[in-house]
Coordinates of C-alpha atoms in Angstrom, one line a residue:
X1 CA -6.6 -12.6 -6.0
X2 CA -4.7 -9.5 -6.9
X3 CA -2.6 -8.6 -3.6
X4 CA -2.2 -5.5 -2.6
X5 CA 0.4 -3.2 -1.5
X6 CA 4.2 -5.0 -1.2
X7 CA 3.0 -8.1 -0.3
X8 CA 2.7 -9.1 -4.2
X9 CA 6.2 -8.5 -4.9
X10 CA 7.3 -12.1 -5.3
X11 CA 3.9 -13.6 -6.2
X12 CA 4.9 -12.8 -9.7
X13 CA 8.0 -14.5 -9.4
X14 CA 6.1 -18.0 -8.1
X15 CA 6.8 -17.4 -4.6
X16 CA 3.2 -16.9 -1.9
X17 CA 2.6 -13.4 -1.3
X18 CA 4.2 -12.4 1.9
X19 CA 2.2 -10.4 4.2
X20 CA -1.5 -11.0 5.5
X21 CA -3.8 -10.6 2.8
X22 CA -7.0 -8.7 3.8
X23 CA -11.0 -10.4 3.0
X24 CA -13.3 -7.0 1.5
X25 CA -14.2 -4.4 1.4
X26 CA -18.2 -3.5 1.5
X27 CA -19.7 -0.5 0.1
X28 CA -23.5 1.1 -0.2
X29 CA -25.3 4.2 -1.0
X30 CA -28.8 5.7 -0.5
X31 CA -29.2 8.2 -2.8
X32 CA -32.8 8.2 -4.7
X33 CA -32.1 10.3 -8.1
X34 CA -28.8 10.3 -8.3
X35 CA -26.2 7.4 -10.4
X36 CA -26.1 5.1 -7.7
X37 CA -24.5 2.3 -10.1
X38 CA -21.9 4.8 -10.7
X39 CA -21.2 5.8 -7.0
X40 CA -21.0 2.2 -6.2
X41 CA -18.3 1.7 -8.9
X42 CA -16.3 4.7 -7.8
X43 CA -16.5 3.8 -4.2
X44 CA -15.0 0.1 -5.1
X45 CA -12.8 1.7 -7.0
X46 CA -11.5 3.3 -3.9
X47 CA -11.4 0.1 -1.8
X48 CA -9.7 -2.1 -4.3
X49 CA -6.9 -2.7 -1.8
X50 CA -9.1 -4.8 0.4
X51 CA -9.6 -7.5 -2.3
X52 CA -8.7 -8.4 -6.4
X53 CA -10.6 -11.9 -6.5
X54 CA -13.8 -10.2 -7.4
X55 CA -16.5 -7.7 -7.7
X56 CA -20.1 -6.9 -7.9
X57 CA -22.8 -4.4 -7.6
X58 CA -26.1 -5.0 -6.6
X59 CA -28.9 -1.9 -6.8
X60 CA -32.9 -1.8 -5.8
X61 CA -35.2 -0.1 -8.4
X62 CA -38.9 -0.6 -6.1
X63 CA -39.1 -4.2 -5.9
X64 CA -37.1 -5.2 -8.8
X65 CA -33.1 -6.0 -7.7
X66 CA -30.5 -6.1 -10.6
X67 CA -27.3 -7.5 -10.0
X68 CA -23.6 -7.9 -12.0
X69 CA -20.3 -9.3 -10.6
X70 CA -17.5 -11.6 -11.7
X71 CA -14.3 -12.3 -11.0
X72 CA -11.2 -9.7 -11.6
X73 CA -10.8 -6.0 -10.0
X74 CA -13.4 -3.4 -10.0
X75 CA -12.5 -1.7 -13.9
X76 CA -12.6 -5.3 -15.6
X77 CA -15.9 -5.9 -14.1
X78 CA -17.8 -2.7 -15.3
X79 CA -18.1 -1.0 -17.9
X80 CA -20.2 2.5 -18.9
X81 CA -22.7 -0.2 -20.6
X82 CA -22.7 -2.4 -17.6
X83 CA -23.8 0.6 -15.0
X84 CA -26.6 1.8 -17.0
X85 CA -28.0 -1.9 -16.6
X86 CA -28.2 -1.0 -13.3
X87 CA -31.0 1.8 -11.9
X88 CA -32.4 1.9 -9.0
X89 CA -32.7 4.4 -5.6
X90 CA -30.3 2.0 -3.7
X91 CA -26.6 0.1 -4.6
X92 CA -24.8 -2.5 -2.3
X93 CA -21.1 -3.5 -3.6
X94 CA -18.1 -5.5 -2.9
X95 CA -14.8 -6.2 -3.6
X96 CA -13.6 -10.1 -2.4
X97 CA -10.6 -11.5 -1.7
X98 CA -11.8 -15.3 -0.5
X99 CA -11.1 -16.5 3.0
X100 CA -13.9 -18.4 3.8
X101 CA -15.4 -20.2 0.4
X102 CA -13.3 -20.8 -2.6
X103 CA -11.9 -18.3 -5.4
X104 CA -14.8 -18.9 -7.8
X105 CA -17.4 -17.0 -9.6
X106 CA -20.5 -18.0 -7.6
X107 CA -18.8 -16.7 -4.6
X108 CA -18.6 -13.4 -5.3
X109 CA -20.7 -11.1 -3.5
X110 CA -23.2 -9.4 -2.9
X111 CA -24.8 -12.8 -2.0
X112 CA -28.8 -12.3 -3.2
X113 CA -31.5 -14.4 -1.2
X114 CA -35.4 -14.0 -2.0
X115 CA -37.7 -13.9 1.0
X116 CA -41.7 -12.9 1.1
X117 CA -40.7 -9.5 1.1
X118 CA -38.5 -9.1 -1.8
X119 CA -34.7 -9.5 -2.2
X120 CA -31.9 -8.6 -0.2
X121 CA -28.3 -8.1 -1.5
X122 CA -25.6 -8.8 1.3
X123 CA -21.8 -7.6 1.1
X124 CA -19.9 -8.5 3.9
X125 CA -16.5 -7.9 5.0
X126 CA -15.2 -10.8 7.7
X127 CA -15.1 -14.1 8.4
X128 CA -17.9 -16.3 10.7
X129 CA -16.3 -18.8 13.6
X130 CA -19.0 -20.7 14.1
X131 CA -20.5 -20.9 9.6
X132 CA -20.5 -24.7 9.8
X133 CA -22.9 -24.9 12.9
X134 CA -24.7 -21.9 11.4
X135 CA -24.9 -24.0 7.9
X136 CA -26.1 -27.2 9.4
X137 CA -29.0 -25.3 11.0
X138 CA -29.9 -23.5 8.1
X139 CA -29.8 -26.5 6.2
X140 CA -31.7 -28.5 8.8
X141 CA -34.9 -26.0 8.0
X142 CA -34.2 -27.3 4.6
X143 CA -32.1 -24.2 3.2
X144 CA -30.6 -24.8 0.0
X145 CA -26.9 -23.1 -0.9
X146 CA -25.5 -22.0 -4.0
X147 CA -21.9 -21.3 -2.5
X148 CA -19.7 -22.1 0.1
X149 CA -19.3 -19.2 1.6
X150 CA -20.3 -17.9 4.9
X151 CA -21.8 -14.6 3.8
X152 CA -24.1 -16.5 1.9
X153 CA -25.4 -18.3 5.1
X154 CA -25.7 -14.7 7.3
X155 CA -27.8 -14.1 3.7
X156 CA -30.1 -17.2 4.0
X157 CA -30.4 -16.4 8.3
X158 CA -32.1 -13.1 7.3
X159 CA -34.5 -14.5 4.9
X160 CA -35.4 -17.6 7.0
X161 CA -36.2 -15.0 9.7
X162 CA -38.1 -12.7 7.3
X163 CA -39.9 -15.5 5.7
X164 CA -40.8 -16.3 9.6
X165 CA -42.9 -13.1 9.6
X166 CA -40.1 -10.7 11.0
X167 CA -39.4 -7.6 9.4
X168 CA -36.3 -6.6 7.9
X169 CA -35.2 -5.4 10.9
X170 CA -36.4 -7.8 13.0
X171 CA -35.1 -10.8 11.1
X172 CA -31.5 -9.2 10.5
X173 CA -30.9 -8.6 14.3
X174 CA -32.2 -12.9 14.8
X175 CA -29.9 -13.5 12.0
X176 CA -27.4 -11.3 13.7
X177 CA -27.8 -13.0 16.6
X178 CA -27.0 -16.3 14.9
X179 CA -23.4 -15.4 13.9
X180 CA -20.1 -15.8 15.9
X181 CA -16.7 -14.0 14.6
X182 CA -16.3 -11.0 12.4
X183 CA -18.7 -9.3 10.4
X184 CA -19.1 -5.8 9.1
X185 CA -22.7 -5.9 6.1
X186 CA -23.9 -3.8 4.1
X187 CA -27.4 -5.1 2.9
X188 CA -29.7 -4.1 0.2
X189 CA -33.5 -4.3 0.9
X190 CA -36.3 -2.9 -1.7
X191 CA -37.1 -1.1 1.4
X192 CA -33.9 0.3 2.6
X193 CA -30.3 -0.6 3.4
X194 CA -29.0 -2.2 6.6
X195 CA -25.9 -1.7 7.6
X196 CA -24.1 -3.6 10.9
X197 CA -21.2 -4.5 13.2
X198 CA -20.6 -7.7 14.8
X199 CA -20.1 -7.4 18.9
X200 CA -16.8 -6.6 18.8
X201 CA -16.4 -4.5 15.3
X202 CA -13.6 -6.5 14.2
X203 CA -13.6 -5.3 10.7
X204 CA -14.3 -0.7 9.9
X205 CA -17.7 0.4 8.6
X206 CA -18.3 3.6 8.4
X207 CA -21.3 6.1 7.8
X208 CA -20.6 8.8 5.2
X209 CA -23.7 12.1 4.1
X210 CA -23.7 13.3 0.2
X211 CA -24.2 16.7 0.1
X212 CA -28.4 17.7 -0.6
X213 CA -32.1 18.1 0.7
X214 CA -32.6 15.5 1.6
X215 CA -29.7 13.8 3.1
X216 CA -28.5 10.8 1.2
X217 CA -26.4 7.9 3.1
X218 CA -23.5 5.6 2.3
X219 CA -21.8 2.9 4.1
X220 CA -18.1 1.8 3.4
X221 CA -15.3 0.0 5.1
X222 CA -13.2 3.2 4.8
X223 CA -13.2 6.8 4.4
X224 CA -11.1 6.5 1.4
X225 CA -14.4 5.6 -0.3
X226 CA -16.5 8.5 1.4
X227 CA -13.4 10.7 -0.2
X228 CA -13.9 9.3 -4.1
X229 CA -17.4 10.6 -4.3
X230 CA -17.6 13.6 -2.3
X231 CA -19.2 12.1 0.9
X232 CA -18.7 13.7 4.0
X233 CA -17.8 11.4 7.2
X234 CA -20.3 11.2 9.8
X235 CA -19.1 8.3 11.9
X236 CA -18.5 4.9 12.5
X237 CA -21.0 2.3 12.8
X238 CA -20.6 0.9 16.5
X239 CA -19.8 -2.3 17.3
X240 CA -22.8 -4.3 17.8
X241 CA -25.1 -1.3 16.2
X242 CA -27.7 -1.9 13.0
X243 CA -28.7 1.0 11.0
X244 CA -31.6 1.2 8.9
X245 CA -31.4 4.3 6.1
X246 CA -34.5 5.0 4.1
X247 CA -36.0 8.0 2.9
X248 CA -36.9 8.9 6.4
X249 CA -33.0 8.6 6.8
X250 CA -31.0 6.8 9.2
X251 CA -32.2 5.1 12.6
X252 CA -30.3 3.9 14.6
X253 CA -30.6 0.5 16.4
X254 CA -28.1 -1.8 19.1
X255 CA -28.4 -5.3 18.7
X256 CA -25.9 -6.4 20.9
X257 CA -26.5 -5.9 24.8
X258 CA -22.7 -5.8 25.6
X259 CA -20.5 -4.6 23.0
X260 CA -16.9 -4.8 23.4
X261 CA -14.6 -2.7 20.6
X262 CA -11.8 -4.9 19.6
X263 CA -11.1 -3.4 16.1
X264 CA -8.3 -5.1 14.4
X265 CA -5.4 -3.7 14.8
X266 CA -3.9 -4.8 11.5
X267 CA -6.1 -2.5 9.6
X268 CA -4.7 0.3 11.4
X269 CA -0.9 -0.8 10.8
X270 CA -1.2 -2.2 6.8
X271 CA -4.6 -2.9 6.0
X272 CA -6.6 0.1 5.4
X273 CA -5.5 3.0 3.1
X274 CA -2.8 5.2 4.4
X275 CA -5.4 8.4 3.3
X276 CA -8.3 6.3 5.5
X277 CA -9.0 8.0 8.8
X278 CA -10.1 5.3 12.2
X279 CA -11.0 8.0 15.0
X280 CA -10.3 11.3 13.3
X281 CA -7.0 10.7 12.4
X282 CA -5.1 9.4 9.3
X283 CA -3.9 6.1 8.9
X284 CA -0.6 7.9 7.7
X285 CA -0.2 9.7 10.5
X286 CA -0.4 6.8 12.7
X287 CA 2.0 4.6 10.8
X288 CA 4.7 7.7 10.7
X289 CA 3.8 7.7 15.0
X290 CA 4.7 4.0 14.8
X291 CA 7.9 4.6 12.9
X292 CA 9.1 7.3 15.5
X293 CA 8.4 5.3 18.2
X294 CA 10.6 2.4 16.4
X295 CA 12.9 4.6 16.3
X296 CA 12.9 5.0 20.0
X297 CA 13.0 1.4 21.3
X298 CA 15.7 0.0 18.2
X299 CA 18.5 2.7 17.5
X300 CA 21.2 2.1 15.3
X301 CA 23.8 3.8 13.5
X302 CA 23.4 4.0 9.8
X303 CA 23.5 6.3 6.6
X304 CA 20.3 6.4 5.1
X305 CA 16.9 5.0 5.4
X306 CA 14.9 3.5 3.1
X307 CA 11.1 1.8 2.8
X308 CA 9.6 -1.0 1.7
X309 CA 7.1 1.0 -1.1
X310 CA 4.5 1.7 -0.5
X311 CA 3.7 0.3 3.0
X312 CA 6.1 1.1 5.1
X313 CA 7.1 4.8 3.5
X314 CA 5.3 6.7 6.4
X315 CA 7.1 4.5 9.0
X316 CA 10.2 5.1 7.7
X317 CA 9.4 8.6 7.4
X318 CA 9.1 8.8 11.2
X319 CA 11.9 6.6 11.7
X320 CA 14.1 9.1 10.1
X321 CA 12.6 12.4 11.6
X322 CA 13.8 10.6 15.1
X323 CA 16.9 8.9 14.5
X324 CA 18.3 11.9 12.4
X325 CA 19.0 9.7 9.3
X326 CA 18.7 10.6 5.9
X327 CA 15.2 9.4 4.4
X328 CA 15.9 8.4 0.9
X329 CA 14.3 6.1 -1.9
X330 CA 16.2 3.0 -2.2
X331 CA 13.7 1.0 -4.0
X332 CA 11.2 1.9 -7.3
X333 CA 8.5 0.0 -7.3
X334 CA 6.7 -0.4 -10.6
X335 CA 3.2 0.1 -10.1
X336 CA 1.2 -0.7 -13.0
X337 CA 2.8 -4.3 -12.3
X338 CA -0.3 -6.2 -12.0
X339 CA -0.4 -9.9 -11.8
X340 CA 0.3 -11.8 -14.7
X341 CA 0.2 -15.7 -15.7
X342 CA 2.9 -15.9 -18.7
X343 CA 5.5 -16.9 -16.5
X344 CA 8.7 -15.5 -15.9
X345 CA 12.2 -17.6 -17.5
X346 CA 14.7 -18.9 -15.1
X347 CA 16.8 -15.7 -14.9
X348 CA 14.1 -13.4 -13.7
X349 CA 13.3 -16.0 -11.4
X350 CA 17.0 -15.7 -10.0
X351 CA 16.4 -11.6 -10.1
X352 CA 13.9 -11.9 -8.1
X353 CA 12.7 -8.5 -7.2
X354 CA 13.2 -6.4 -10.0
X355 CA 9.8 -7.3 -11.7
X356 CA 8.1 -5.1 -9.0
X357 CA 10.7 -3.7 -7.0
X358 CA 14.1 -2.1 -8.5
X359 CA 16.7 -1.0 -6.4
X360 CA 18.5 2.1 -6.8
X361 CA 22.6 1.4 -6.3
X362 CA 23.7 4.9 -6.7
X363 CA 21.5 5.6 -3.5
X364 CA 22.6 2.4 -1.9
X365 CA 26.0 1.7 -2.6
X366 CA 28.7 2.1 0.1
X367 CA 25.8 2.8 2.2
X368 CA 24.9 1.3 5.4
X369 CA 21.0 0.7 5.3
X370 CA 18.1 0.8 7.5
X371 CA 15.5 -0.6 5.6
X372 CA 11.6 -0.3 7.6
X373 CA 8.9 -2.4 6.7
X374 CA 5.3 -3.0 8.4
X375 CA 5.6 -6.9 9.2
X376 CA 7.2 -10.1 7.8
X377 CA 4.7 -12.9 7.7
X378 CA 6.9 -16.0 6.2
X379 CA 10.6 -14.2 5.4
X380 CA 10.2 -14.9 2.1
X381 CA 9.9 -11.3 0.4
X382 CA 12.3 -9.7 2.7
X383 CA 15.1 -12.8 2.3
X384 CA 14.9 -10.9 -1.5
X385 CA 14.6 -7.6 -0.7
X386 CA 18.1 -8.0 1.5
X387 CA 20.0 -9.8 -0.8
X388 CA 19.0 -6.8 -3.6
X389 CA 20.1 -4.2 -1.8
X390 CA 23.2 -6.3 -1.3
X391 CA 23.7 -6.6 -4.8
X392 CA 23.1 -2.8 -5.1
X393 CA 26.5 -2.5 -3.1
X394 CA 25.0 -1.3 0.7
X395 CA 27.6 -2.5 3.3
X396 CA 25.3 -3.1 6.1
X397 CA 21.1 -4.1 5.7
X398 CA 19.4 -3.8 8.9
X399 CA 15.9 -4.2 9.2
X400 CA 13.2 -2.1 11.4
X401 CA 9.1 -4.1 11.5
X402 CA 6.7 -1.2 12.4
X403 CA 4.8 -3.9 14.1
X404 CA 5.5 -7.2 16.5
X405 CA 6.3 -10.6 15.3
X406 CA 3.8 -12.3 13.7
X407 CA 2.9 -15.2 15.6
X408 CA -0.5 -16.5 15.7
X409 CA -2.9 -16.8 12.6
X410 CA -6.2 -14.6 12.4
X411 CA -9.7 -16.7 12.4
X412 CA -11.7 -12.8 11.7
X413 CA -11.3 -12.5 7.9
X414 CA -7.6 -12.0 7.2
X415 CA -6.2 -14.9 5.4
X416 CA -2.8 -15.8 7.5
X417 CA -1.0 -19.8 7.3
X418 CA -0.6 -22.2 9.8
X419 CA 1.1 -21.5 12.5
X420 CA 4.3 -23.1 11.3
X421 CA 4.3 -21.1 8.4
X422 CA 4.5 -18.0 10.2
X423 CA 8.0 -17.3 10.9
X424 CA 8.0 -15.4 13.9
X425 CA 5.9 -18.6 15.3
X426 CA 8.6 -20.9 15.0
X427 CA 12.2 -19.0 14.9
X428 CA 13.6 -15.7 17.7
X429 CA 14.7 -12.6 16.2
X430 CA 18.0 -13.6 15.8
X431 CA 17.2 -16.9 13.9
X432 CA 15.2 -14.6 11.6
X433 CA 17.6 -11.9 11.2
X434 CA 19.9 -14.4 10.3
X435 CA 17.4 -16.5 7.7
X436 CA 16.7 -13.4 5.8
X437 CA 20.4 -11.7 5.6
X438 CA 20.8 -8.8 7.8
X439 CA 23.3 -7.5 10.1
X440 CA 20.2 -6.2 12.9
X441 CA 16.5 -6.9 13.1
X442 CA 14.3 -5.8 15.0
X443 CA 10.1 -4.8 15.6
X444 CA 8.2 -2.4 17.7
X445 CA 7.2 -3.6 20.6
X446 CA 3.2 -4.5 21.5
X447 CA 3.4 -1.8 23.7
X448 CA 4.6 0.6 21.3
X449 CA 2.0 -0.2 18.7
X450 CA -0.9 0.4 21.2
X451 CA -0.1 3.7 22.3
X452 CA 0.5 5.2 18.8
X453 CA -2.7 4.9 18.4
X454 CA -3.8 7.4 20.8
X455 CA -6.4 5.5 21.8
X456 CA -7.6 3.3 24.5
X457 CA -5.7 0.0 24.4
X458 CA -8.2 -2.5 25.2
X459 CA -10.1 -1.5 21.9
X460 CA -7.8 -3.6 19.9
X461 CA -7.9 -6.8 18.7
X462 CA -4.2 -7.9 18.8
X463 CA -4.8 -11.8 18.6
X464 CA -1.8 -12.4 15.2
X465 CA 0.6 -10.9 18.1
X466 CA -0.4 -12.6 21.2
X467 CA -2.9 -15.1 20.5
X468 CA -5.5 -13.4 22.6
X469 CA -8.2 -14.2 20.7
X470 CA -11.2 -11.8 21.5
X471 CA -14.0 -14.3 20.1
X472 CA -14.0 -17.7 21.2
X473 CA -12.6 -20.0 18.1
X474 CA -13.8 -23.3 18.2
X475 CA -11.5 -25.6 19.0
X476 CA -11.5 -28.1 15.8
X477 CA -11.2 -24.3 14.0
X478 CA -8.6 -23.3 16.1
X479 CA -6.4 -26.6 16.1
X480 CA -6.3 -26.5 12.0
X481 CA -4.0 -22.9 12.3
X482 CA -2.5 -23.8 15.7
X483 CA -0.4 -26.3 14.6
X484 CA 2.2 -25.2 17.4
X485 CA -0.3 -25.0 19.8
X486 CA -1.2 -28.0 22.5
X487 CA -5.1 -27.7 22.5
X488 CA -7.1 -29.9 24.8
X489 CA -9.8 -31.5 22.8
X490 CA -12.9 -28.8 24.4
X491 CA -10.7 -26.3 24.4
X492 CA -12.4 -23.1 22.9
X493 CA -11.5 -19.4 23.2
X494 CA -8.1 -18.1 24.7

């Protein structure tokens, strides 16, 4: 696992990485006569954020299915060499970070199952509520696994259902039909690709055209990917929708009699790529709304403000637009940091930030500070972060979270702790402000959040926040995170 964004700041330092870390990202392309090996490379290349565990491309040349993936990020895995290996008319890819199944080779994805009709190759970007009932059925009609994870057993569901005598459509929308939680696929077929969005399209997948006669497909969890290899966006795949692209193109099919769009919200704030659009608008344009509105509900007087790079730049962009403060750079991140396993000696330990993050003190001394990030998730990160630009000389740190308190853990394929490892879970602002070392803290309010977005609230899954959980979580499932919660022993849902 390679995190992403400033949530690995400290990871080099031996310290957890302190912000939600976020499961895949899924990728495929229809595009008979044209590199698909090497679309599918660039297109991961372009989702990297979403996971650094592993990667792997699988591609459909007629009835034949070739397939390479390992662990590491997307330019360790392939190679000029490697792509050639792999022809073929249609590609499925993936990029992991592990939140259900371990961190291990046979886990990474695309999971291939063989059925009666052929292959399929399944990349999915999520996490299942209900995988061990969905295991212990599969396994019941004598299913053998090679992993442990659950995209593996949405794999097996849609051969058991093909080898039934369904179709590929057919049997994907049983399978479908099988799993509870969040699951955006993308799923290779010597046949076609299948792309899908569980009930409540947790978790982006979008629908992108490459330029031609005919019209060629691809499917990706972002636009960002769409961008890299000059795809046009069409639109997002609807919660609870299945399409089927061949060389007829793309039909269009809903599996799911009531829908109900609960997209995570999370994506919208840190997640996703800043240059990523979610309803014709730019993630960075929504962040920089969230940092005015911040601005709005927490005023305070101060000199300059700064960022935690790169996440929370747009934020404090629109922080400073409102409040009339100076935007400035305070902090240099170094990014060809990656993660490294020599470890550091006991003074760099004491640093503490300045393998990633270096602080500039002629901006920051005699300054008083306003310092905007997009969540803290245990304190850890910022507690460092303070006490450097307290070293660098500012007089006053006070902190502005573009989001609300983190206080409930995520079941739907973001990897969050226990409840009592979430700060915000177990301490008030105050006890925070205090734990970390500034003179003010303070977040944006749920409210705030929801109507940056420009969109209709309900469509939001804001469970981390609230605890709302859209999808019922069992309760043996939910009681292992909700360590503050008291759950009654049938207790599902919220």
């Amino acid at each position: 696992m390679f995190p992403s964004e400033s949530e690995d700041l400290f990871d080099l330092m031996g310290d957890r990485p302190d912000k939600p870390e976020e499961a895949c990202g899924v990728f495929g392309v229809y595009a008979p006569g044209e590199n698909i090996a090497t679309l599918a490379y660039f297109g991961l290349f372009a989702l990297q954020h979403r996971g650094q565990e592993s990667a792997g491309i699988a591609t459909f040349d007629g009835s034949t299915v070739h397939v390479h993936k390992d662990m590491g990020l997307v330019s360790q895995v392939f190679n000029e060499k490697i792509l050639q290996e792999l022809p073929g008319n249609l590609a499925v890819g993936h990029t992991r970070y592990s939140t259900t199944g371990s961190s291990r080779r046979v886990n990474a994805q695309p999971a291939v199952v063989k059925t009666r009709l052929g292959s399929l190759a399944l990349a999915h970007n999520g996490n299942l509520v209900n995988t061990a009932e969905l295991r212990d059925s599969l396994a019941a009609r004598n299913c053998e696994f090679a992993t442990t994870t659950d995209s593996e057993a949405i794999a097996i569901a849609i051969g058991q259902e093909v080898d039934s005598g369904l179709g590929w459509m057919e049997g994907a929308i049983r399978a479908f039909q099988q799993c509870q939680g969040a699951f955006s696929l993308v799923i290779g077929t010597p046949d076609g690709m299948i792309g899908t969005r569980d009930t409540n399209g947790v978790r982006p997948l979008v629908i992108g055209t490459l330029p031609g006669v005919p019209e060629r497909y691809v499917l990706a969890s972002e636009t960002c990917a769409l961008d890299i290899i000059g795809a046009d966006y069409l639109r997002d795949v609807e919660p609870g929708e299945m399409v089927w692209i061949t060389n007829d193109g793309l039909a269009s099919f809903f599996w799911a009699t009531q829908p109900e769009p609960k997209l995570c919200v999370f994506e919208m704030i840190y997640f996703a790529r800043p240059d990523s659009k979610f309803h014709n608008d730019s993630l960075y344009s929504y962040r920089m709304r969230l940092g005015r509105r911040l601005a709005i509900e927490t005023p305070i007087d101060a000199d300059i403000v700064i960022a935690v790079p790169d996440s929370g730049v747009p934020a404090a962009i629109g922080y400073s637009q409102v409040s009339g403060i100076t935007y400035a750079e305070g902090l240099i991140k170094n990014r060809y940091v990656g993660r490294t396993f020599i470890q550091p000696t006991q003074t760099m330990r004491e640093s503490g930030i300045r393998m990633k993050l270096n602080p500039l003190r002629d901006v920051l001394a005699g300054k008083r500070v306003i310092i905007v990030d997009d969540s803290i998730v245990r304190g850890t990160t910022s507690r460092k972060i303070v006490k450097a630009l307290r070293d660098a000389g500012a007089t006053e740190v006070h902190m502005r979270i573009s989001s609300p308190p983190v206080t409930h853990p995520c079941f739907y394929g973001i990897d969050t702790d226990n409840q009592s490892q979430l700060i915000a879970a177990t301490k008030s602002v105050q006890e925070i402000a205090d734990q970390i070392g500034v003179d003010t803290l303070a977040y944006l309010s749920e409210e705030g959040m929801l109507e940056a977005t420009q969109d209709a609230t309900q469509n939001f899954c804001t469970a981390c926040f609230n605890g709302r959980y859209p999808i019922p979580v069992p309760a043996l499932l939910k009681r292992s995170k909700l360590m503050l919660e008291k759950l009654e022993p049938a207790t599902v849902g919220s």
